[in-house]
PDB file of C-alpha atoms in Angstrom:
ATOM      1  CA  MET A   1     -45.290 -21.713 -27.657  1.00  0.00           C
ATOM      2  CA  GLU A   2     -46.225 -22.258 -24.065  1.00  0.00           C
ATOM      3  CA  ASP A   3     -47.430 -25.859 -24.371  1.00  0.00           C
ATOM      4  CA  GLN A   4     -44.099 -27.242 -25.579  1.00  0.00           C
ATOM      5  CA  PRO A   5     -41.801 -28.882 -23.013  1.00  0.00           C
ATOM      6  CA  ILE A   6     -38.822 -26.970 -24.476  1.00  0.00           C
ATOM      7  CA  ASP A   7     -39.131 -23.655 -26.318  1.00  0.00           C
ATOM      8  CA  ASP A   8     -37.986 -23.792 -29.952  1.00  0.00           C
ATOM      9  CA  GLY A   9     -35.740 -20.771 -29.368  1.00  0.00           C
ATOM     10  CA  SER A  10     -33.886 -22.329 -26.427  1.00  0.00           C
ATOM     11  CA  LEU A  11     -30.163 -22.608 -27.056  1.00  0.00           C
ATOM     12  CA  MET A  12     -28.832 -26.101 -26.505  1.00  0.00           C
ATOM     13  CA  ASN A  13     -25.695 -26.429 -24.406  1.00  0.00           C
ATOM     14  CA  ILE A  14     -22.712 -28.536 -25.371  1.00  0.00           C
ATOM     15  CA  GLU A  15     -19.542 -28.905 -23.325  1.00  0.00           C
ATOM     16  CA  GLN A  16     -16.980 -26.534 -24.900  1.00  0.00           C
ATOM     17  CA  ASP A  17     -14.220 -29.175 -24.988  1.00  0.00           C
ATOM     18  CA  TYR A  18     -16.448 -31.617 -26.881  1.00  0.00           C
ATOM     19  CA  TYR A  19     -17.520 -28.868 -29.248  1.00  0.00           C
ATOM     20  CA  GLU A  20     -13.894 -28.162 -30.098  1.00  0.00           C
ATOM     21  CA  ARG A  21     -12.901 -31.824 -30.436  1.00  0.00           C
ATOM     22  CA  LEU A  22     -16.003 -33.343 -32.032  1.00  0.00           C
ATOM     23  CA  PHE A  23     -18.221 -30.770 -33.703  1.00  0.00           C
ATOM     24  CA  ASN A  24     -16.609 -27.923 -35.573  1.00  0.00           C
ATOM     25  CA  ASN A  25     -15.168 -29.519 -38.749  1.00  0.00           C
ATOM     26  CA  ARG A  26     -14.516 -32.916 -37.158  1.00  0.00           C
ATOM     27  CA  LEU A  27     -17.778 -34.850 -37.246  1.00  0.00           C
ATOM     28  CA  THR A  28     -19.925 -31.966 -38.533  1.00  0.00           C
ATOM     29  CA  PRO A  29     -19.265 -28.982 -40.813  1.00  0.00           C
ATOM     30  CA  SER A  30     -18.323 -25.718 -39.112  1.00  0.00           C
ATOM     31  CA  GLN A  31     -21.059 -23.242 -38.273  1.00  0.00           C
ATOM     32  CA  GLY A  32     -19.747 -20.465 -40.451  1.00  0.00           C
ATOM     33  CA  GLY A  33     -17.213 -19.885 -43.122  1.00  0.00           C
ATOM     34  CA  GLU A  34     -16.351 -22.284 -45.869  1.00  0.00           C
ATOM     35  CA  LYS A  35     -18.041 -25.683 -45.757  1.00  0.00           C
ATOM     36  CA  ARG A  36     -16.343 -28.810 -46.998  1.00  0.00           C
ATOM     37  CA  GLU A  37     -18.277 -31.418 -48.932  1.00  0.00           C
ATOM     38  CA  LYS A  38     -20.991 -33.184 -46.908  1.00  0.00           C
ATOM     39  CA  LYS A  39     -19.509 -36.590 -47.607  1.00  0.00           C
ATOM     40  CA  ASN A  40     -16.538 -35.734 -45.407  1.00  0.00           C
ATOM     41  CA  PHE A  41     -18.715 -35.628 -42.293  1.00  0.00           C
ATOM     42  CA  PRO A  42     -20.780 -38.344 -40.663  1.00  0.00           C
ATOM     43  CA  PHE A  43     -23.303 -35.674 -39.586  1.00  0.00           C
ATOM     44  CA  GLU A  44     -24.542 -32.904 -41.868  1.00  0.00           C
ATOM     45  CA  HIS A  45     -25.796 -30.729 -38.992  1.00  0.00           C
ATOM     46  CA  MET A  46     -24.553 -30.140 -35.458  1.00  0.00           C
ATOM     47  CA  TRP A  47     -27.934 -31.070 -34.025  1.00  0.00           C
ATOM     48  CA  GLU A  48     -27.657 -34.531 -35.613  1.00  0.00           C
ATOM     49  CA  LEU A  49     -24.480 -35.260 -33.662  1.00  0.00           C
ATOM     50  CA  PHE A  50     -26.166 -33.888 -30.526  1.00  0.00           C
ATOM     51  CA  VAL A  51     -29.141 -36.248 -31.003  1.00  0.00           C
ATOM     52  CA  TYR A  52     -26.835 -39.197 -31.734  1.00  0.00           C
ATOM     53  CA  ALA A  53     -24.827 -38.422 -28.595  1.00  0.00           C
ATOM     54  CA  ALA A  54     -27.987 -38.054 -26.511  1.00  0.00           C
ATOM     55  CA  VAL A  55     -29.256 -41.465 -27.639  1.00  0.00           C
ATOM     56  CA  LEU A  56     -25.879 -43.015 -26.768  1.00  0.00           C
ATOM     57  CA  GLY A  57     -25.928 -41.217 -23.435  1.00  0.00           C
ATOM     58  CA  PHE A  58     -29.433 -42.412 -22.592  1.00  0.00           C
ATOM     59  CA  LYS A  59     -28.464 -45.960 -23.575  1.00  0.00           C
ATOM     60  CA  ARG A  60     -24.987 -46.252 -22.041  1.00  0.00           C
ATOM     61  CA  GLY A  61     -24.155 -43.333 -19.822  1.00  0.00           C
ATOM     62  CA  ASN A  62     -25.085 -41.529 -16.682  1.00  0.00           C
ATOM     63  CA  PRO A  63     -25.947 -37.852 -16.990  1.00  0.00           C
ATOM     64  CA  LYS A  64     -22.799 -35.752 -17.124  1.00  0.00           C
ATOM     65  CA  SER A  65     -22.885 -32.140 -15.946  1.00  0.00           C
ATOM     66  CA  LEU A  66     -21.680 -29.397 -18.245  1.00  0.00           C
ATOM     67  CA  THR A  67     -19.133 -26.872 -17.004  1.00  0.00           C
ATOM     68  CA  LYS A  68     -17.833 -24.794 -19.925  1.00  0.00           C
ATOM     69  CA  LEU A  69     -20.744 -24.151 -22.271  1.00  0.00           C
ATOM     70  CA  ASN A  70     -21.042 -23.648 -25.990  1.00  0.00           C
ATOM     71  CA  LYS A  71     -24.495 -22.960 -27.474  1.00  0.00           C
ATOM     72  CA  PRO A  72     -24.245 -23.724 -31.193  1.00  0.00           C
ATOM     73  CA  PHE A  73     -27.913 -24.269 -32.130  1.00  0.00           C
ATOM     74  CA  ARG A  74     -31.500 -23.931 -30.967  1.00  0.00           C
ATOM     75  CA  TRP A  75     -33.872 -26.693 -29.888  1.00  0.00           C
ATOM     76  CA  GLY A  76     -36.077 -25.739 -32.842  1.00  0.00           C
ATOM     77  CA  ASN A  77     -33.252 -26.653 -35.267  1.00  0.00           C
ATOM     78  CA  ILE A  78     -33.518 -30.290 -34.217  1.00  0.00           C
ATOM     79  CA  GLY A  79     -35.787 -32.273 -36.504  1.00  0.00           C
ATOM     80  CA  SER A  80     -39.337 -32.523 -35.190  1.00  0.00           C
ATOM     81  CA  GLN A  81     -39.362 -36.320 -34.896  1.00  0.00           C
ATOM     82  CA  HIS A  82     -35.945 -36.275 -33.228  1.00  0.00           C
ATOM     83  CA  ARG A  83     -37.170 -33.751 -30.640  1.00  0.00           C
ATOM     84  CA  LYS A  84     -40.097 -36.044 -29.851  1.00  0.00           C
ATOM     85  CA  ASN A  85     -37.766 -39.031 -29.528  1.00  0.00           C
ATOM     86  CA  LEU A  86     -35.472 -37.123 -27.159  1.00  0.00           C
ATOM     87  CA  LEU A  87     -38.449 -36.188 -25.006  1.00  0.00           C
ATOM     88  CA  VAL A  88     -39.640 -39.808 -24.929  1.00  0.00           C
ATOM     89  CA  LEU A  89     -36.164 -40.989 -23.921  1.00  0.00           C
ATOM     90  CA  ALA A  90     -36.005 -38.343 -21.198  1.00  0.00           C
ATOM     91  CA  VAL A  91     -39.396 -39.334 -19.790  1.00  0.00           C
ATOM     92  CA  ALA A  92     -38.417 -43.012 -19.882  1.00  0.00           C
ATOM     93  CA  LYS A  93     -35.108 -42.348 -18.123  1.00  0.00           C
ATOM     94  CA  ALA A  94     -36.694 -40.031 -15.542  1.00  0.00           C
ATOM     95  CA  ALA A  95     -39.507 -42.571 -15.088  1.00  0.00           C
ATOM     96  CA  THR A  96     -42.056 -39.772 -14.745  1.00  0.00           C
ATOM     97  CA  PHE A  97     -44.074 -37.504 -16.995  1.00  0.00           C
ATOM     98  CA  GLU A  98     -43.631 -34.734 -14.427  1.00  0.00           C
ATOM     99  CA  ILE A  99     -40.307 -33.807 -16.004  1.00  0.00           C
ATOM    100  CA  LEU A 100     -42.239 -32.486 -19.017  1.00  0.00           C
ATOM    101  CA  GLN A 101     -43.678 -29.753 -16.789  1.00  0.00           C
ATOM    102  CA  GLU A 102     -40.219 -28.357 -15.969  1.00  0.00           C
ATOM    103  CA  LYS A 103     -38.862 -26.694 -19.128  1.00  0.00           C
ATOM    104  CA  GLU A 104     -35.376 -25.969 -17.841  1.00  0.00           C
ATOM    105  CA  ARG A 105     -35.038 -29.331 -16.114  1.00  0.00           C
ATOM    106  CA  ILE A 106     -35.986 -31.407 -19.167  1.00  0.00           C
ATOM    107  CA  LYS A 107     -33.651 -29.336 -21.347  1.00  0.00           C
ATOM    108  CA  GLN A 108     -30.805 -29.782 -18.863  1.00  0.00           C
ATOM    109  CA  PHE A 109     -31.613 -33.496 -18.530  1.00  0.00           C
ATOM    110  CA  ILE A 110     -31.311 -34.014 -22.305  1.00  0.00           C
ATOM    111  CA  GLU A 111     -28.132 -31.909 -22.459  1.00  0.00           C
ATOM    112  CA  GLU A 112     -26.526 -33.930 -19.663  1.00  0.00           C
ATOM    113  CA  TYR A 113     -27.260 -37.219 -21.415  1.00  0.00           C
ATOM    114  CA  ALA A 114     -25.980 -35.784 -24.703  1.00  0.00           C
ATOM    115  CA  ASN A 115     -22.859 -34.730 -22.812  1.00  0.00           C
ATOM    116  CA  ALA A 116     -22.504 -38.313 -21.526  1.00  0.00           C
ATOM    117  CA  GLY A 117     -22.788 -39.572 -25.102  1.00  0.00           C
ATOM    118  CA  LEU A 118     -20.239 -37.026 -26.314  1.00  0.00           C
ATOM    119  CA  SER A 119     -17.886 -38.266 -23.603  1.00  0.00           C
ATOM    120  CA  ILE A 120     -18.269 -41.837 -24.926  1.00  0.00           C
ATOM    121  CA  ILE A 121     -17.684 -40.699 -28.529  1.00  0.00           C
ATOM    122  CA  ASP A 122     -14.683 -38.601 -27.490  1.00  0.00           C
ATOM    123  CA  GLN A 123     -13.086 -41.553 -25.698  1.00  0.00           C
ATOM    124  CA  GLU A 124     -13.675 -43.877 -28.644  1.00  0.00           C
ATOM    125  CA  LEU A 125     -12.103 -41.370 -31.036  1.00  0.00           C
ATOM    126  CA  LYS A 126      -9.096 -40.928 -28.757  1.00  0.00           C
ATOM    127  CA  ASN A 127      -8.563 -44.691 -29.024  1.00  0.00           C
ATOM    128  CA  ASN A 128      -9.143 -44.750 -32.790  1.00  0.00           C
ATOM    129  CA  PRO A 129      -9.229 -41.353 -34.584  1.00  0.00           C
ATOM    130  CA  ALA A 130     -10.759 -42.880 -37.736  1.00  0.00           C
ATOM    131  CA  ALA A 131     -13.452 -44.827 -35.846  1.00  0.00           C
ATOM    132  CA  TYR A 132     -16.293 -42.643 -37.099  1.00  0.00           C
ATOM    133  CA  SER A 133     -15.501 -43.380 -40.756  1.00  0.00           C
ATOM    134  CA  ASP A 134     -17.851 -46.381 -40.466  1.00  0.00           C
ATOM    135  CA  LEU A 135     -20.646 -44.971 -38.324  1.00  0.00           C
ATOM    136  CA  GLU A 136     -22.672 -48.187 -38.250  1.00  0.00           C
ATOM    137  CA  THR A 137     -19.798 -50.281 -36.855  1.00  0.00           C
ATOM    138  CA  PHE A 138     -18.845 -47.427 -34.528  1.00  0.00           C
ATOM    139  CA  THR A 139     -22.399 -47.328 -33.148  1.00  0.00           C
ATOM    140  CA  LEU A 140     -22.614 -51.088 -32.692  1.00  0.00           C
ATOM    141  CA  LYS A 141     -19.269 -51.102 -30.899  1.00  0.00           C
ATOM    142  CA  ILE A 142     -20.368 -48.383 -28.503  1.00  0.00           C
ATOM    143  CA  LEU A 143     -23.800 -49.845 -27.839  1.00  0.00           C
ATOM    144  CA  HIS A 144     -22.794 -53.484 -27.622  1.00  0.00           C
ATOM    145  CA  GLY A 145     -19.121 -53.376 -26.734  1.00  0.00           C
ATOM    146  CA  LEU A 146     -17.989 -55.139 -29.902  1.00  0.00           C
ATOM    147  CA  PRO A 147     -14.232 -55.532 -30.225  1.00  0.00           C
ATOM    148  CA  LYS A 148     -12.394 -53.182 -32.554  1.00  0.00           C
ATOM    149  CA  ALA A 149     -11.984 -54.403 -36.101  1.00  0.00           C
TER     150      ALA A 149
END
């Protein structure tokens, strides 16, 4: 659809290193093959981790360019309300509605903030590999700098 800021079929980019370390059977089930039980993963879908990372990135990080790309899902896979929230965050961070007129730029902008969030998550998990087992405490620590338990 032409009136959407990002086309539903657009593939979302994730830094390859973060995909390997955080997505595929670490914090989310793998894309293909045998799935483990949902309860083993903090995020049921890859897009959920992407959205979580983007929110963290918008809150705490600076945009971080992507170099080695992995494209595991489409923009249209992201929940409708979550897509709207990402667009609102992007407009707020860019401080202009003009960014909504540039489809590739807004997509890249969101991806770069998600990449910043993935960088934060990756660093936290390097410090404590089991940190994500309590996602609420993990989130509060990242957002507010709470000391480790």
